[in-house]
Amino acid sequence: MAQASSVVSINRRKRCVSLPFHGFVVALAVILLCFVPINVSAAARREPPQQQLPQKLRFGRNGEFKILQVADMHYADGKTTPCLDVLPSQVHGCSDLNTSAFIQRIIQAEKPTFIVFTGDNIVGFDATDSAKSLNAAFASAIAARIPWAAVLGNHDGEGTLSREEVMKHIVGLKHTMSQFNPSEAHIIDGFGNYNLEVGGVEGSGFANNSVLNLYFLDSGDYSTVPGIPGYGWIKPSQQLWFQRTSAKLQRAYMSPPNVQKSSAPALAYFHIPLPEFASFDSSNFTGDRQDGISSASVNSGFFTTMLEAGDVKAVFTGHDHLNDFCGQLTGIQLCYAGGFGYHAYGKAGWSRRARVVVASLEKTEKGGWGAVKSIKTWKRLDDQHLTAIDGQVLWSKNSAGKNK
């Protein structure tokens, strides 16, 4: 029964299947990308909804900033929505409420500073009312009064709200720092492209500096370009916004009065993995790779864009629920979180999971808190003990990618 559910669910999710990277297809796609105009219907010319943002994100007095990543909740109608791909002993009574309970348990255990939901927050085609499903999906984070942010996946807009309407709804929820789109970008593809700055410890010499930068991007849902099948990708308009934002943040960090020799580290969050996630084999990543890499069938070049910018140290995605690995490619860690939601396809006996990331500050010569010295990660499993696995250092000032 679980196996059948898995096949049906995977097929439903992968209705647009990525093609292999053949040279001709990639070459044709790159040419098309240069000439295809921005889809105005998907570009943010509209006035973003008004929102009351929480106070500025900043490191705690312990010198840490902890992020909980929740990928692929696939929330639908709550108690009446069944679980997929669980053990026979778990089937009875299993529903979306198990997803909510997992969030509550992990919030209590980890006490994160910030929560990031990386898309497919709801599964639109199974949600009777998308707005109610969104409210229920984020309810645990809201109840905990923890600042949170979200990006869209390929399933969020397949219900009673469009992707644009879903993002507008998210922006209006309590305690969210999600943004509809950057106000300075008059035309940009997608919905939910924004950045957040994380300040140093209050009262320290870095209190007014953004010592950690967070980028959030809409990786789209499905290709809208004729002749290019498969999933969406991060478009040139989004990459241009990223480049300008990164350059501005780096200039500010390395300018008076608190001049730094290098840029502050940054993390990027979006739903659909980049083609570069397929670069690893069992010898050079930490975690599990049990799914194919369901990226777009065209390489939009965003990995190279991040590499050239120089500040992004790690990328975090979802989409492929049975992958939870991190691998380093040319100085950037590419990480999956692993599937979180119980109405998402999974693998019976392979626990639902979430990724935790902690950035830690260094001590200054005078004993105060300074800049970021390291970024570490681990995963929490939804088992009896909320087991923590696969601890590793993603980045440090001296080295990167070493296991603890």
Coordinates of N, CA and C in Angstrom, one line a residue, residues 195-388:
N195 N 15.7 39.8 0.4 CA 16.9 39.4 1.2 C 16.7 40.0 2.6
L196 N 17.3 39.3 3.6 CA 17.2 39.8 5.0 C 18.6 39.9 5.6
E197 N 18.8 40.9 6.4 CA 20.1 41.1 7.0 C 20.0 40.7 8.5
V198 N 21.1 40.1 8.9 CA 21.2 39.6 10.3 C 22.3 40.4 11.0
G199 N 21.8 41.3 12.0 CA 22.8 42.1 12.7 C 23.6 41.4 13.7
G200 N 24.7 42.0 14.1 CA 25.5 41.4 15.2 C 24.8 41.6 16.6
V201 N 25.4 41.1 17.6 CA 24.8 41.2 18.9 C 24.6 42.6 19.4
E202 N 23.4 42.8 19.9 CA 23.0 44.2 20.4 C 24.0 44.7 21.4
G203 N 24.5 45.9 21.2 CA 25.5 46.5 22.1 C 26.9 46.2 21.7
S204 N 27.1 45.3 20.8 CA 28.5 45.0 20.3 C 28.9 46.0 19.2
G205 N 30.2 45.9 18.8 CA 30.7 46.8 17.8 C 30.1 46.4 16.4
F206 N 29.5 45.3 16.3 CA 28.9 44.9 15.0 C 27.3 44.9 15.1
A207 N 26.8 45.6 16.1 CA 25.3 45.7 16.2 C 24.7 46.3 15.0
N208 N 25.3 47.3 14.3 CA 24.8 48.0 13.2 C 25.2 47.4 11.9
N209 N 26.0 46.3 11.9 CA 26.4 45.6 10.7 C 25.6 44.4 10.4
S210 N 25.4 44.2 9.1 CA 24.7 42.9 8.7 C 25.9 41.9 8.6
V211 N 26.0 41.0 9.6 CA 27.2 40.1 9.6 C 26.8 38.8 9.0
L212 N 25.5 38.6 8.7 CA 25.1 37.4 7.9 C 23.9 37.8 7.0
N213 N 24.0 37.5 5.7 CA 23.0 37.9 4.8 C 22.2 36.7 4.3
L214 N 20.9 36.8 4.2 CA 20.1 35.7 3.7 C 19.3 36.1 2.4
Y215 N 19.5 35.3 1.4 CA 18.8 35.6 0.1 C 17.7 34.5 0.0
F216 N 16.5 35.0 -0.5 CA 15.4 34.1 -0.8 C 14.9 34.4 -2.2
L217 N 14.8 33.3 -3.0 CA 14.4 33.4 -4.4 C 13.3 32.5 -4.8
D218 N 12.5 32.9 -5.7 CA 11.5 32.1 -6.3 C 12.0 31.3 -7.5
S219 N 12.2 30.0 -7.3 CA 12.8 29.2 -8.4 C 11.7 28.7 -9.4
G220 N 10.5 29.2 -9.2 CA 9.4 29.0 -10.2 C 8.7 27.7 -10.0
D221 N 7.9 27.3 -10.9 CA 7.2 26.0 -10.9 C 7.5 25.2 -12.1
Y222 N 7.0 25.6 -13.2 CA 7.3 24.8 -14.5 C 7.7 25.8 -15.6
S223 N 8.4 25.3 -16.5 CA 8.9 26.1 -17.6 C 7.7 26.7 -18.4
T224 N 7.8 27.9 -18.8 CA 6.8 28.6 -19.6 C 7.4 28.9 -21.0
V225 N 8.6 28.4 -21.3 CA 9.3 28.7 -22.5 C 9.0 27.5 -23.5
P226 N 8.4 27.7 -24.7 CA 8.2 26.7 -25.6 C 9.5 26.0 -26.0
G227 N 9.4 24.7 -26.0 CA 10.6 23.9 -26.4 C 11.5 23.5 -25.2
I228 N 11.3 24.1 -24.1 CA 12.1 23.8 -22.9 C 11.1 23.2 -21.8
P229 N 11.1 21.8 -21.7 CA 10.2 21.2 -20.8 C 10.7 21.2 -19.3
G230 N 9.9 20.7 -18.4 CA 10.4 20.5 -17.1 C 10.1 21.6 -16.1
Y231 N 10.9 21.7 -15.1 CA 10.7 22.7 -14.0 C 11.2 24.1 -14.3
G232 N 10.8 25.0 -13.5 CA 11.2 26.4 -13.6 C 12.7 26.6 -13.2
W233 N 13.1 27.8 -13.3 CA 14.5 28.2 -12.9 C 14.5 29.6 -12.5
I234 N 15.7 30.0 -11.9 CA 15.9 31.4 -11.5 C 16.3 32.2 -12.7
K235 N 15.5 33.2 -13.0 CA 15.5 34.0 -14.3 C 16.6 35.1 -14.2
P236 N 17.0 35.6 -15.4 CA 18.0 36.7 -15.5 C 17.6 37.9 -14.6
S237 N 16.3 38.3 -14.6 CA 15.9 39.5 -13.8 C 16.2 39.2 -12.3
Q238 N 16.0 38.0 -11.9 CA 16.2 37.7 -10.5 C 17.7 37.7 -10.2
Q239 N 18.5 37.2 -11.1 CA 19.9 37.1 -10.9 C 20.5 38.5 -10.9
L240 N 20.0 39.4 -11.7 CA 20.4 40.8 -11.7 C 20.2 41.5 -10.4
W241 N 19.0 41.2 -9.8 CA 18.6 41.8 -8.5 C 19.6 41.2 -7.5
F242 N 19.9 39.9 -7.5 CA 20.8 39.3 -6.6 C 22.2 39.9 -6.7
Q243 N 22.7 40.1 -7.9 CA 24.0 40.7 -8.1 C 24.1 42.1 -7.5
R244 N 23.1 42.9 -7.8 CA 23.1 44.2 -7.3 C 23.0 44.3 -5.7
T245 N 22.2 43.4 -5.2 CA 22.0 43.4 -3.7 C 23.3 42.9 -3.1
S246 N 23.9 41.8 -3.6 CA 25.1 41.3 -3.0 C 26.2 42.4 -3.1
A247 N 26.3 43.1 -4.2 CA 27.4 44.1 -4.3 C 27.2 45.2 -3.3
K248 N 25.9 45.6 -3.1 CA 25.6 46.7 -2.2 C 25.9 46.3 -0.7
L249 N 25.5 45.1 -0.4 CA 25.8 44.6 1.0 C 27.3 44.4 1.2
Q250 N 28.0 44.0 0.2 CA 29.5 43.8 0.4 C 30.2 45.2 0.6
R251 N 29.7 46.2 -0.2 CA 30.3 47.5 -0.1 C 30.1 48.1 1.3
A252 N 28.8 47.9 1.8 CA 28.5 48.4 3.1 C 29.3 47.8 4.2
Y253 N 29.5 46.5 4.1 CA 30.3 45.7 5.1 C 31.7 46.1 5.2
M254 N 32.3 46.5 4.0 CA 33.7 46.8 4.0 C 34.0 48.3 3.9
S255 N 33.0 49.1 4.4 CA 33.1 50.5 4.4 C 33.2 51.0 5.9
P256 N 33.7 52.2 6.1 CA 33.7 52.8 7.4 C 32.3 52.9 8.0
P257 N 32.1 52.9 9.3 CA 33.2 53.1 10.3 C 33.8 51.7 10.7
N258 N 33.1 50.6 10.4 CA 33.6 49.3 10.9 C 34.1 48.5 9.7
V259 N 35.3 48.9 9.1 CA 35.8 48.3 7.9 C 36.2 46.9 8.1
Q260 N 35.7 46.0 7.2 CA 36.1 44.6 7.2 C 36.9 44.3 5.9
K261 N 37.7 43.3 6.0 CA 38.6 42.9 4.9 C 37.9 42.1 3.8
S262 N 36.8 41.4 4.2 CA 36.1 40.5 3.3 C 34.6 40.7 3.6
S263 N 33.8 40.1 2.6 CA 32.4 40.3 2.8 C 31.8 39.4 3.8
A264 N 30.7 39.7 4.4 CA 30.0 38.9 5.3 C 29.4 37.6 4.6
P265 N 29.5 36.5 5.3 CA 28.9 35.3 4.6 C 27.4 35.4 4.4
A266 N 27.0 34.7 3.4 CA 25.5 34.7 3.0 C 25.0 33.3 2.8
L267 N 23.7 33.1 2.9 CA 23.1 31.8 2.7 C 21.9 32.1 1.7
A268 N 21.6 31.2 0.8 CA 20.6 31.3 -0.1 C 19.5 30.2 0.0
Y269 N 18.3 30.6 -0.1 CA 17.2 29.6 0.1 C 16.2 29.7 -1.1
F270 N 15.9 28.5 -1.7 CA 14.9 28.4 -2.7 C 14.5 27.0 -2.9
H271 N 13.5 26.7 -3.7 CA 12.9 25.3 -3.7 C 13.5 24.3 -4.6
I272 N 13.6 24.7 -5.9 CA 14.1 23.7 -6.9 C 15.6 23.7 -6.9
P273 N 16.2 22.5 -6.8 CA 17.7 22.5 -6.8 C 18.3 22.9 -8.1
L274 N 19.5 23.4 -8.1 CA 20.2 23.8 -9.3 C 20.8 22.5 -10.0
P275 N 21.1 22.5 -11.3 CA 21.7 21.3 -11.9 C 23.0 20.9 -11.3
E276 N 23.7 21.8 -10.6 CA 25.0 21.5 -10.0 C 24.8 20.6 -8.8
F277 N 23.6 20.4 -8.3 CA 23.4 19.4 -7.2 C 23.7 18.0 -7.7
A278 N 23.7 17.8 -9.0 CA 24.0 16.4 -9.6 C 25.5 16.2 -9.7
S279 N 26.3 17.1 -9.2 CA 27.8 17.0 -9.3 C 28.5 16.0 -8.4
F280 N 27.7 15.5 -7.4 CA 28.4 14.7 -6.4 C 28.1 13.2 -6.5
D281 N 29.1 12.4 -6.0 CA 28.9 11.0 -5.8 C 29.1 10.6 -4.4
S282 N 29.0 9.4 -4.0 CA 29.0 9.0 -2.6 C 30.2 9.3 -1.8
S283 N 31.3 9.7 -2.6 CA 32.5 10.0 -1.9 C 32.7 11.5 -1.4
N284 N 31.8 12.4 -1.9 CA 32.0 13.8 -1.6 C 30.8 14.5 -1.2
F285 N 29.9 13.8 -0.5 CA 28.8 14.5 0.2 C 28.4 13.9 1.5
T286 N 27.7 14.6 2.3 CA 27.3 14.1 3.6 C 25.8 14.0 3.6
G287 N 25.2 12.8 3.9 CA 23.8 12.6 3.9 C 23.4 11.5 2.9
D288 N 22.1 11.5 2.5 CA 21.5 10.5 1.7 C 21.1 11.1 0.3
R289 N 21.3 10.4 -0.7 CA 20.9 10.7 -2.1 C 20.1 9.5 -2.6
Q290 N 18.8 9.6 -2.5 CA 17.9 8.5 -2.9 C 17.0 8.9 -4.0
D291 N 16.9 10.1 -4.4 CA 16.1 10.7 -5.4 C 17.0 11.1 -6.6
G292 N 16.4 11.2 -7.8 CA 17.1 11.9 -8.8 C 17.2 13.4 -8.5
I293 N 18.0 14.2 -9.2 CA 18.1 15.6 -9.0 C 17.1 16.3 -10.0
S294 N 16.0 16.7 -9.5 CA 14.9 17.2 -10.3 C 15.0 18.7 -10.5
S295 N 16.1 19.1 -11.1 CA 16.3 20.5 -11.4 C 15.7 20.8 -12.8
A296 N 15.8 22.1 -13.2 CA 15.3 22.5 -14.5 C 16.1 21.8 -15.6
S297 N 15.5 21.7 -16.8 CA 16.2 21.0 -17.9 C 17.2 21.9 -18.6
V298 N 17.3 23.2 -18.1 CA 18.2 24.1 -18.6 C 19.0 24.7 -17.4
N299 N 20.3 25.0 -17.6 CA 21.1 25.6 -16.6 C 21.1 27.1 -16.8
S300 N 20.5 27.8 -15.9 CA 20.3 29.2 -16.0 C 21.6 30.0 -15.6
G301 N 22.6 29.3 -15.0 CA 23.8 30.0 -14.7 C 23.8 30.6 -13.3
F302 N 22.8 30.3 -12.5 CA 22.8 31.0 -11.2 C 23.9 30.6 -10.3
F303 N 24.3 29.3 -10.4 CA 25.5 28.9 -9.5 C 26.7 29.8 -9.9
T304 N 27.0 30.0 -11.1 CA 28.1 30.8 -11.5 C 27.9 32.2 -11.1
T305 N 26.7 32.7 -11.1 CA 26.4 34.1 -10.6 C 26.7 34.2 -9.1
M306 N 26.3 33.2 -8.3 CA 26.7 33.2 -6.9 C 28.2 33.1 -6.7
L307 N 28.8 32.3 -7.5 CA 30.3 32.1 -7.4 C 31.0 33.4 -7.6
E308 N 30.6 34.1 -8.6 CA 31.2 35.4 -9.0 C 30.9 36.4 -7.9
A309 N 29.7 36.4 -7.3 CA 29.4 37.4 -6.3 C 30.3 37.2 -5.1
G310 N 30.6 35.9 -4.7 CA 31.6 35.6 -3.7 C 31.1 35.5 -2.2
D311 N 29.9 35.9 -2.0 CA 29.5 36.0 -0.6 C 28.7 34.7 -0.1
V312 N 28.0 34.0 -1.0 CA 27.1 32.9 -0.7 C 28.0 31.7 -0.3
K313 N 27.9 31.2 0.9 CA 28.6 30.0 1.3 C 27.8 28.7 1.3
A314 N 26.5 28.8 1.3 CA 25.7 27.6 1.2 C 24.3 27.9 0.6
V315 N 23.8 26.9 -0.1 CA 22.5 27.0 -0.7 C 21.6 25.9 -0.1
F316 N 20.4 26.2 0.2 CA 19.5 25.2 0.8 C 18.2 25.1 0.0
T317 N 17.8 23.9 -0.4 CA 16.6 23.7 -1.2 C 15.8 22.5 -0.6
G318 N 14.7 22.2 -1.3 CA 13.9 21.1 -1.0 C 13.6 20.3 -2.3
H319 N 12.3 20.0 -2.5 CA 11.8 19.5 -3.8 C 12.0 18.0 -4.0
D320 N 13.2 17.5 -3.8 CA 13.5 16.0 -3.9 C 13.6 15.5 -2.5
H321 N 12.4 14.9 -2.0 CA 12.2 14.6 -0.6 C 13.1 13.6 0.0
L322 N 13.7 12.7 -0.8 CA 14.5 11.6 -0.3 C 16.0 11.9 -0.4
N323 N 16.3 13.2 -0.7 CA 17.7 13.6 -0.7 C 17.8 14.6 0.5
D324 N 18.9 14.4 1.3 CA 19.1 15.3 2.4 C 20.6 15.6 2.6
F325 N 21.3 15.5 1.5 CA 22.8 15.7 1.6 C 23.3 17.1 1.4
C326 N 24.5 17.3 1.8 CA 25.2 18.6 1.6 C 26.5 18.2 0.9
G327 N 26.9 18.9 -0.2 CA 28.1 18.7 -0.9 C 28.7 20.0 -1.3
Q328 N 30.0 20.1 -1.2 CA 30.7 21.4 -1.5 C 31.2 21.4 -3.0
L329 N 30.8 22.4 -3.7 CA 31.3 22.6 -5.1 C 31.9 24.0 -5.2
T330 N 33.2 24.0 -5.5 CA 33.9 25.3 -5.8 C 33.6 26.3 -4.7
G331 N 33.6 25.8 -3.4 CA 33.5 26.7 -2.3 C 32.1 27.0 -1.8
I332 N 31.1 26.5 -2.5 CA 29.7 26.7 -2.1 C 29.1 25.4 -1.7
Q333 N 28.5 25.3 -0.5 CA 27.8 24.1 -0.1 C 26.4 24.0 -0.7
L334 N 26.1 22.9 -1.3 CA 24.7 22.7 -1.9 C 24.0 21.7 -1.0
C335 N 22.9 22.1 -0.3 CA 22.3 21.3 0.7 C 20.8 21.1 0.4
Y336 N 20.4 19.8 0.6 CA 18.9 19.5 0.7 C 18.6 19.5 2.2
A337 N 17.3 19.7 2.5 CA 16.8 19.5 3.9 C 16.3 18.1 4.1
G338 N 15.8 17.4 3.1 CA 15.0 16.2 3.3 C 13.5 16.5 3.5
G339 N 12.7 15.6 3.1 CA 11.2 15.8 3.2 C 10.7 15.9 4.6
F340 N 9.9 16.9 4.9 CA 9.4 17.2 6.2 C 7.9 16.7 6.4
G341 N 7.1 16.9 5.4 CA 5.7 16.7 5.6 C 5.2 15.3 5.4
Y342 N 4.2 14.9 6.2 CA 3.7 13.6 6.1 C 2.7 13.3 4.9
H343 N 2.2 14.4 4.3 CA 1.4 14.2 3.1 C 2.3 14.3 1.8
A344 N 3.6 14.5 2.0 CA 4.5 14.5 0.9 C 5.0 13.0 0.7
Y345 N 5.4 12.7 -0.6 CA 5.9 11.4 -0.8 C 7.2 11.2 0.0
G346 N 7.5 10.0 0.4 CA 8.6 9.8 1.2 C 9.1 8.3 1.1
K347 N 9.5 7.7 2.1 CA 10.0 6.3 2.1 C 9.7 5.8 3.5
A348 N 8.8 4.7 3.5 CA 8.4 4.1 4.7 C 9.7 3.7 5.5
G349 N 9.8 4.1 6.8 CA 10.9 3.7 7.6 C 12.1 4.7 7.5
W350 N 12.0 5.6 6.6 CA 13.0 6.7 6.5 C 12.4 8.0 7.1
S351 N 12.8 8.4 8.3 CA 12.1 9.4 9.0 C 12.0 10.7 8.3
R352 N 10.8 11.4 8.5 CA 10.8 12.8 8.1 C 11.8 13.6 8.8
R353 N 12.3 14.7 8.2 CA 13.4 15.4 8.8 C 13.4 16.9 8.5
A354 N 14.3 17.6 9.2 CA 14.5 19.0 9.0 C 16.0 19.3 9.2
R355 N 16.4 20.4 8.6 CA 17.8 20.8 8.7 C 17.9 22.1 9.6
V356 N 18.9 22.0 10.4 CA 19.3 23.1 11.4 C 20.6 23.7 10.9
V357 N 20.7 25.0 10.9 CA 22.0 25.7 10.6 C 22.3 26.7 11.7
V358 N 23.5 26.7 12.2 CA 23.9 27.6 13.2 C 25.1 28.4 12.8
A359 N 25.0 29.7 12.8 CA 26.1 30.6 12.5 C 26.6 31.1 13.9
S360 N 27.9 31.1 14.1 CA 28.5 31.5 15.3 C 29.5 32.6 15.1
L361 N 29.5 33.5 16.1 CA 30.4 34.7 16.0 C 31.7 34.4 16.7
E362 N 32.8 35.2 16.2 CA 34.1 35.1 16.9 C 34.1 36.1 18.0
K363 N 35.0 35.9 18.9 CA 35.3 36.9 20.0 C 36.4 37.9 19.5
T364 N 36.2 39.1 19.8 CA 37.1 40.2 19.5 C 38.3 40.2 20.5
E365 N 39.3 40.9 20.2 CA 40.4 41.1 21.2 C 40.0 41.6 22.5
K366 N 38.9 42.4 22.5 CA 38.5 43.1 23.8 C 37.4 42.2 24.5
G367 N 37.1 41.0 23.9 CA 36.2 40.1 24.6 C 34.8 40.2 24.1
G368 N 34.5 41.1 23.2 CA 33.1 41.2 22.7 C 32.9 40.3 21.5
W369 N 31.7 40.4 20.9 CA 31.3 39.6 19.8 C 31.7 40.3 18.5
G370 N 32.3 39.5 17.6 CA 32.7 40.1 16.3 C 31.9 39.6 15.1
A371 N 32.6 39.2 14.0 CA 32.0 38.7 12.8 C 31.8 37.2 12.9
V372 N 31.1 36.7 11.9 CA 30.8 35.2 11.8 C 32.1 34.5 11.7
K373 N 32.4 33.5 12.5 CA 33.6 32.6 12.4 C 33.3 31.3 11.8
S374 N 32.0 30.8 11.9 CA 31.7 29.4 11.4 C 30.2 29.3 11.2
I375 N 29.9 28.4 10.2 CA 28.5 28.0 10.0 C 28.4 26.5 10.0
K376 N 27.6 25.9 10.9 CA 27.5 24.5 11.1 C 26.1 24.0 10.8
T377 N 25.9 22.7 10.5 CA 24.6 22.2 10.2 C 24.4 20.8 10.8
W378 N 23.2 20.4 11.0 CA 22.9 19.0 11.3 C 21.4 18.8 10.9
K379 N 20.9 17.6 11.0 CA 19.5 17.3 10.7 C 18.8 16.7 11.9
R380 N 17.5 16.9 12.1 CA 16.8 16.3 13.1 C 15.7 15.4 12.5
L381 N 15.6 14.2 13.0 CA 14.7 13.2 12.5 C 13.4 13.2 13.4
D382 N 12.3 12.9 12.8 CA 11.1 12.8 13.6 C 10.9 11.4 14.1
D383 N 11.8 11.0 15.0 CA 11.7 9.7 15.6 C 11.5 9.9 17.1
Q384 N 11.6 8.9 17.9 CA 11.2 9.0 19.3 C 12.1 10.0 20.0
H385 N 13.4 10.1 19.6 CA 14.3 11.0 20.3 C 14.7 12.2 19.6
L386 N 14.0 12.5 18.4 CA 14.4 13.6 17.6 C 15.9 13.6 17.3
T387 N 16.3 12.4 16.9 CA 17.8 12.2 16.7 C 18.4 13.2 15.8
A388 N 19.6 13.7 16.2 CA 20.4 14.6 15.4 C 21.4 13.8 14.7

